Amino acid sequence: MKKIFVMMFALMTGIGAVSAQEQVTTENTPTTVQTDGAKEEPGKIALQKEVYPQKEEDGDLYHGLTKKLTFDRMIPPHGLEVTYDKTVHVIFPAAVRYVDLGSPNLIAGKADGAENVIRVKATVRDFRTETNMSVITEDGSFYTFSAPIIGA
């Protein structure tokens, strides 16, 4: 019995979704010009203007469906100078749970015997582009680093 009700609900939802779509026809309206310059005939489906005309202006693909990220919600990156010949150690106030490296030109790992220390080094000599590293600690803090790789 439960399966019958579920099937009836699904069927009614599908019928409702189909009838919710709106078609605009030009039966009682004079001939209009489409955006491509072709004339419409009465009784044909008319093309409507773009629902979100500001698409080209602001570049927002979601058109206000998402919130803008304000400056007070951004986490500015810390600077971290990384070289091929030196190892940089970063000490965190809590144990490190997650590390993400932005490029294969970096290598990182926990220091031996310390859960809150990460060591970072460049894997390529004379590599001169910028990359990043993100770290999450056990207390839930998030840290981000901008790492310009300086050649030795």
Coordinates of N, CA and C in Angstrom, one line a residue:
M1 N 0.8 -1.2 0.0 CA 0.0 0.0 0.0 C 0.9 1.3 0.0
K2 N 2.0 1.2 0.8 CA 2.9 2.3 0.9 C 3.5 2.6 -0.5
K3 N 3.8 1.6 -1.2 CA 4.4 1.7 -2.6 C 3.5 2.4 -3.5
I4 N 2.2 2.1 -3.4 CA 1.2 2.7 -4.3 C 1.1 4.2 -4.0
F5 N 1.1 4.6 -2.7 CA 1.1 6.0 -2.4 C 2.3 6.8 -2.9
V6 N 3.5 6.1 -2.8 CA 4.7 6.7 -3.3 C 4.7 6.9 -4.8
M7 N 4.2 5.9 -5.5 CA 4.1 6.0 -6.9 C 3.1 7.1 -7.4
M8 N 2.0 7.2 -6.6 CA 1.0 8.2 -7.0 C 1.6 9.6 -6.7
F9 N 2.3 9.7 -5.6 CA 2.9 11.0 -5.3 C 3.9 11.4 -6.4
A10 N 4.8 10.4 -6.8 CA 5.8 10.7 -7.9 C 5.1 11.1 -9.2
L11 N 4.0 10.4 -9.5 CA 3.3 10.7 -10.7 C 2.7 12.1 -10.7
M12 N 2.1 12.5 -9.6 CA 1.5 13.8 -9.4 C 2.5 14.9 -9.4
T13 N 3.7 14.6 -8.8 CA 4.8 15.6 -8.9 C 5.2 15.8 -10.3
G14 N 5.4 14.7 -11.1 CA 5.8 14.9 -12.5 C 4.8 15.6 -13.3
I15 N 3.5 15.4 -13.1 CA 2.5 16.1 -13.8 C 2.5 17.6 -13.4
G16 N 2.7 17.8 -12.2 CA 2.7 19.2 -11.7 C 3.9 20.0 -12.3
A17 N 5.0 19.3 -12.4 CA 6.2 19.9 -13.0 C 6.1 20.2 -14.4
V18 N 5.4 19.3 -15.2 CA 5.2 19.6 -16.6 C 4.2 20.7 -16.8
S19 N 3.2 20.8 -16.0 CA 2.2 21.9 -16.2 C 2.7 23.2 -15.7
A20 N 3.8 23.2 -14.9 CA 4.3 24.4 -14.3 C 5.1 25.2 -15.3
Q21 N 5.5 24.6 -16.4 CA 6.3 25.3 -17.4 C 5.3 26.2 -18.3
E22 N 5.8 27.3 -18.6 CA 5.0 28.3 -19.3 C 5.5 28.5 -20.7
Q23 N 4.5 28.4 -21.6 CA 4.9 28.7 -23.0 C 4.2 30.0 -23.4
V24 N 5.0 30.8 -24.0 CA 4.4 32.1 -24.5 C 4.2 32.0 -26.0
T25 N 3.0 32.3 -26.4 CA 2.7 32.2 -27.9 C 2.3 33.6 -28.3
T26 N 2.3 33.8 -29.6 CA 2.0 35.2 -30.1 C 0.7 35.1 -31.0
E27 N -0.3 34.4 -30.5 CA -1.5 34.3 -31.3 C -2.2 35.6 -31.4
N28 N -2.4 36.3 -30.3 CA -3.1 37.6 -30.3 C -2.3 38.8 -30.4
T29 N -1.0 38.6 -30.6 CA -0.1 39.8 -30.7 C 0.4 40.0 -32.1
P30 N 0.7 41.3 -32.4 CA 1.2 41.5 -33.8 C 2.6 40.9 -34.0
T31 N 3.0 40.8 -35.2 CA 4.3 40.2 -35.6 C 5.4 41.0 -34.9
T32 N 6.3 40.3 -34.3 CA 7.4 40.9 -33.6 C 8.7 40.5 -34.2
V33 N 9.8 41.2 -33.9 CA 11.1 40.9 -34.5 C 11.9 40.2 -33.4
Q34 N 12.5 39.0 -33.7 CA 13.3 38.3 -32.8 C 14.7 39.0 -32.7
T35 N 15.5 38.5 -31.7 CA 16.8 39.2 -31.5 C 17.7 38.9 -32.7
D36 N 17.5 37.8 -33.5 CA 18.4 37.6 -34.6 C 17.9 38.2 -35.9
G37 N 16.8 39.0 -35.8 CA 16.3 39.8 -37.0 C 15.2 39.1 -37.7
A38 N 14.9 37.8 -37.5 CA 13.8 37.0 -38.2 C 12.5 37.4 -37.6
K39 N 11.4 37.5 -38.5 CA 10.1 37.8 -38.1 C 9.4 36.6 -37.6
E40 N 8.6 36.8 -36.5 CA 7.8 35.7 -35.9 C 6.5 35.6 -36.6
E41 N 5.9 34.4 -36.7 CA 4.6 34.2 -37.2 C 3.6 34.0 -36.0
P42 N 2.4 34.5 -36.1 CA 1.4 34.3 -35.1 C 1.2 32.8 -34.8
G43 N 1.1 32.4 -33.5 CA 0.9 31.1 -33.1 C 2.2 30.3 -32.8
K44 N 3.4 30.9 -33.1 CA 4.7 30.3 -32.9 C 5.1 30.7 -31.5
I45 N 6.0 29.9 -30.9 CA 6.6 30.2 -29.6 C 7.6 31.3 -29.7
A46 N 7.4 32.3 -28.8 CA 8.3 33.5 -28.9 C 9.5 33.3 -28.0
L47 N 10.6 33.8 -28.4 CA 11.8 33.8 -27.6 C 11.7 35.0 -26.6
Q48 N 12.1 34.7 -25.4 CA 12.0 35.7 -24.3 C 13.4 36.3 -24.1
K49 N 13.4 37.4 -23.5 CA 14.7 38.1 -23.1 C 15.4 37.2 -22.1
E50 N 16.7 37.4 -22.0 CA 17.5 36.7 -20.9 C 16.9 37.0 -19.6
V51 N 16.7 36.0 -18.8 CA 16.2 36.1 -17.4 C 17.1 37.0 -16.6
Y52 N 18.4 36.8 -16.7 CA 19.4 37.5 -16.0 C 20.2 38.4 -16.9
P53 N 19.7 39.6 -17.2 CA 20.4 40.4 -18.2 C 21.7 41.0 -17.7
Q54 N 21.9 41.0 -16.4 CA 23.2 41.6 -15.9 C 24.3 40.6 -16.0
K55 N 24.1 39.4 -16.6 CA 25.1 38.4 -16.7 C 26.4 38.9 -17.3
E56 N 26.4 39.7 -18.3 CA 27.6 40.2 -18.9 C 28.2 41.3 -18.1
E57 N 27.4 42.0 -17.3 CA 27.9 43.2 -16.6 C 28.7 42.8 -15.4
D58 N 28.2 41.9 -14.5 CA 28.9 41.7 -13.3 C 29.7 40.4 -13.3
G59 N 29.5 39.5 -14.2 CA 30.2 38.2 -14.3 C 29.7 37.2 -13.3
D60 N 28.6 37.5 -12.6 CA 28.1 36.6 -11.5 C 27.3 35.5 -12.2
L61 N 27.9 34.3 -12.2 CA 27.2 33.2 -12.9 C 26.0 32.7 -12.1
Y62 N 25.9 33.0 -10.8 CA 24.8 32.5 -10.0 C 23.8 33.6 -9.8
H63 N 24.0 34.8 -10.2 CA 23.0 35.8 -10.2 C 22.4 36.1 -8.8
G64 N 23.2 36.2 -7.8 CA 22.6 36.6 -6.5 C 22.2 35.4 -5.7
L65 N 22.3 34.1 -6.2 CA 21.9 33.0 -5.5 C 23.0 32.6 -4.4
T66 N 24.2 33.2 -4.5 CA 25.2 33.0 -3.5 C 25.5 34.3 -2.9
K67 N 26.1 34.2 -1.7 CA 26.5 35.4 -1.0 C 27.8 35.9 -1.4
K68 N 28.1 37.1 -1.4 CA 29.4 37.7 -1.7 C 30.3 37.4 -0.5
L69 N 31.5 37.1 -0.8 CA 32.5 36.9 0.3 C 33.0 38.2 0.7
T70 N 32.7 38.6 1.9 CA 33.2 39.9 2.4 C 34.6 39.8 3.0
F71 N 35.3 41.0 3.1 CA 36.6 41.0 3.6 C 36.8 40.4 5.0
D72 N 35.8 40.6 5.8 CA 35.9 40.1 7.2 C 35.8 38.6 7.3
R73 N 35.4 37.9 6.2 CA 35.3 36.5 6.2 C 36.5 35.8 5.5
M74 N 37.4 36.6 4.9 CA 38.5 36.1 4.2 C 39.7 35.9 5.2
I75 N 40.5 34.9 4.9 CA 41.6 34.6 5.7 C 42.8 34.9 4.9
P76 N 43.5 36.0 5.2 CA 44.7 36.5 4.4 C 45.8 35.5 4.6
P77 N 46.5 35.2 3.5 CA 47.6 34.2 3.6 C 48.8 34.8 4.3
H78 N 49.5 33.9 5.0 CA 50.8 34.3 5.6 C 51.9 34.0 4.5
G79 N 52.9 34.9 4.6 CA 54.0 34.7 3.6 C 55.0 33.6 4.1
L80 N 55.4 32.8 3.1 CA 56.3 31.7 3.5 C 57.3 31.5 2.3
E81 N 58.6 31.9 2.6 CA 59.6 31.8 1.6 C 60.2 30.4 1.6
V82 N 60.1 29.7 0.5 CA 60.6 28.3 0.4 C 61.7 28.3 -0.7
T83 N 62.7 27.5 -0.4 CA 63.8 27.3 -1.3 C 64.2 25.8 -1.4
Y84 N 65.0 25.5 -2.4 CA 65.4 24.1 -2.6 C 66.4 23.7 -1.6
D85 N 67.3 24.6 -1.2 CA 68.4 24.3 -0.4 C 68.2 24.4 1.1
K86 N 67.0 24.9 1.5 CA 66.7 25.1 2.9 C 65.3 24.5 3.3
T87 N 65.2 24.0 4.5 CA 63.9 23.5 5.0 C 63.3 24.6 5.9
V88 N 62.0 24.9 5.7 CA 61.3 25.8 6.6 C 60.4 25.0 7.5
H89 N 60.5 25.3 8.8 CA 59.6 24.7 9.7 C 58.5 25.7 10.2
V90 N 57.3 25.3 10.2 CA 56.2 26.1 10.7 C 55.6 25.5 11.9
I91 N 55.5 26.2 13.0 CA 55.0 25.7 14.3 C 53.5 26.2 14.5
F92 N 52.6 25.3 14.8 CA 51.2 25.6 15.0 C 50.8 25.4 16.4
P93 N 49.8 26.1 16.9 CA 49.4 26.0 18.3 C 48.7 24.6 18.7
A94 N 48.3 23.9 17.7 CA 47.7 22.6 17.9 C 48.2 21.6 16.9
A95 N 47.9 20.3 17.1 CA 48.4 19.2 16.2 C 47.8 19.4 14.8
V96 N 48.6 19.1 13.8 CA 48.2 19.3 12.4 C 47.3 18.1 12.0
R97 N 46.2 18.4 11.4 CA 45.3 17.3 11.0 C 45.3 17.1 9.5
Y98 N 45.5 18.2 8.7 CA 45.4 18.2 7.2 C 46.4 19.2 6.6
V99 N 47.1 18.8 5.6 CA 47.9 19.7 4.8 C 47.6 19.6 3.3
D100 N 47.5 20.7 2.6 CA 47.3 20.7 1.2 C 48.3 21.6 0.5
L101 N 49.0 21.0 -0.4 CA 50.0 21.8 -1.2 C 49.5 22.2 -2.5
G102 N 49.7 23.4 -2.9 CA 49.1 23.9 -4.1 C 49.9 23.5 -5.4
S103 N 51.0 22.9 -5.2 CA 51.9 22.6 -6.4 C 52.7 21.4 -6.1
P104 N 53.1 20.6 -7.1 CA 54.0 19.5 -6.8 C 55.4 20.0 -6.7
N105 N 55.6 21.3 -6.8 CA 57.0 21.9 -6.6 C 57.3 22.1 -5.1
L106 N 56.3 21.7 -4.2 CA 56.5 21.8 -2.8 C 56.4 20.4 -2.2
I107 N 57.2 20.2 -1.1 CA 57.0 19.0 -0.4 C 56.9 19.4 1.1
A108 N 56.0 18.7 1.8 CA 55.8 19.0 3.2 C 55.5 17.8 4.0
G109 N 55.8 17.8 5.3 CA 55.5 16.7 6.2 C 55.6 17.1 7.6
K110 N 55.0 16.3 8.5 CA 55.2 16.6 9.9 C 56.6 16.3 10.3
A111 N 57.1 17.1 11.2 CA 58.5 16.9 11.7 C 58.4 15.7 12.7
D112 N 59.5 15.0 12.7 CA 59.6 13.8 13.5 C 59.5 14.1 15.0
G113 N 58.6 13.5 15.7 CA 58.4 13.7 17.1 C 57.5 14.9 17.5
A114 N 57.0 15.6 16.5 CA 56.1 16.7 16.9 C 54.9 16.7 16.0
E115 N 53.8 16.7 16.6 CA 52.5 16.7 15.8 C 52.1 18.1 15.3
N116 N 52.7 19.2 15.9 CA 52.3 20.5 15.5 C 53.3 21.3 14.7
V117 N 54.3 20.6 14.1 CA 55.3 21.2 13.3 C 55.3 20.6 11.9
I118 N 55.3 21.5 10.9 CA 55.3 21.1 9.5 C 56.6 21.6 8.9
R119 N 57.3 20.7 8.2 CA 58.5 21.1 7.5 C 58.2 21.2 6.0
V120 N 58.7 22.3 5.3 CA 58.3 22.6 3.9 C 59.6 22.8 3.2
K121 N 59.7 22.3 1.9 CA 60.8 22.5 1.1 C 60.4 22.5 -0.4
A122 N 61.2 23.2 -1.2 CA 60.9 23.1 -2.7 C 61.5 21.9 -3.2
T123 N 60.8 21.2 -4.2 CA 61.3 20.0 -4.8 C 62.1 20.3 -6.1
V124 N 62.0 21.5 -6.6 CA 62.6 21.8 -7.9 C 63.6 23.0 -7.7
R125 N 64.8 22.9 -8.2 CA 65.8 23.9 -8.1 C 65.4 25.0 -9.1
D126 N 65.6 26.3 -8.7 CA 65.4 27.5 -9.6 C 64.0 27.6 -10.1
F127 N 63.0 27.1 -9.4 CA 61.6 27.3 -9.8 C 61.1 28.6 -9.2
R128 N 60.6 29.5 -10.0 CA 60.4 30.9 -9.6 C 58.9 31.3 -9.6
T129 N 58.0 30.4 -9.5 CA 56.6 30.8 -9.5 C 56.0 30.7 -8.1
E130 N 54.8 31.3 -7.9 CA 54.2 31.3 -6.5 C 53.2 30.1 -6.4
T131 N 53.1 29.5 -5.2 CA 52.2 28.5 -4.9 C 51.6 28.7 -3.5
N132 N 50.9 27.8 -3.1 CA 50.3 28.0 -1.7 C 50.3 26.7 -0.9
M133 N 50.0 26.8 0.4 CA 49.8 25.7 1.2 C 48.7 26.0 2.2
S134 N 47.9 25.0 2.5 CA 46.8 25.2 3.5 C 46.9 24.2 4.6
V135 N 46.6 24.5 5.8 CA 46.8 23.6 7.0 C 45.6 23.8 7.9
I136 N 45.0 22.6 8.3 CA 44.0 22.6 9.3 C 44.5 21.9 10.5
T137 N 44.3 22.5 11.7 CA 44.8 21.9 12.9 C 43.6 21.2 13.7
E138 N 44.0 20.4 14.7 CA 43.0 19.7 15.5 C 42.0 20.5 16.2
D139 N 42.3 21.8 16.5 CA 41.4 22.7 17.1 C 40.4 23.3 16.1
G140 N 40.5 23.0 14.8 CA 39.6 23.5 13.8 C 40.1 24.8 13.2
S141 N 41.3 25.2 13.5 CA 41.8 26.5 12.9 C 42.3 26.2 11.5
F142 N 42.2 27.2 10.6 CA 42.6 27.1 9.2 C 43.7 28.1 8.9
Y143 N 44.7 27.7 8.3 CA 45.9 28.6 8.0 C 46.2 28.4 6.5
T144 N 46.4 29.5 5.9 CA 46.8 29.5 4.5 C 48.1 30.3 4.3
F145 N 49.0 29.8 3.4 CA 50.3 30.3 3.2 C 50.5 30.6 1.7
S146 N 51.0 31.7 1.4 CA 51.4 32.0 0.0 C 52.9 31.8 0.0
A147 N 53.4 30.9 -0.9 CA 54.8 30.5 -0.9 C 55.5 30.8 -2.2
P148 N 56.1 32.0 -2.3 CA 56.9 32.2 -3.4 C 58.2 31.4 -3.3
I149 N 58.4 30.6 -4.4 CA 59.6 29.7 -4.4 C 60.8 30.5 -4.9
I150 N 61.8 30.6 -4.2 CA 63.0 31.4 -4.5 C 64.1 30.5 -4.9
G151 N 64.7 30.6 -6.1 CA 65.8 29.8 -6.5 C 67.0 30.0 -5.6
A152 N 67.8 28.9 -5.5 CA 69.0 29.0 -4.6 C 70.1 29.7 -5.3

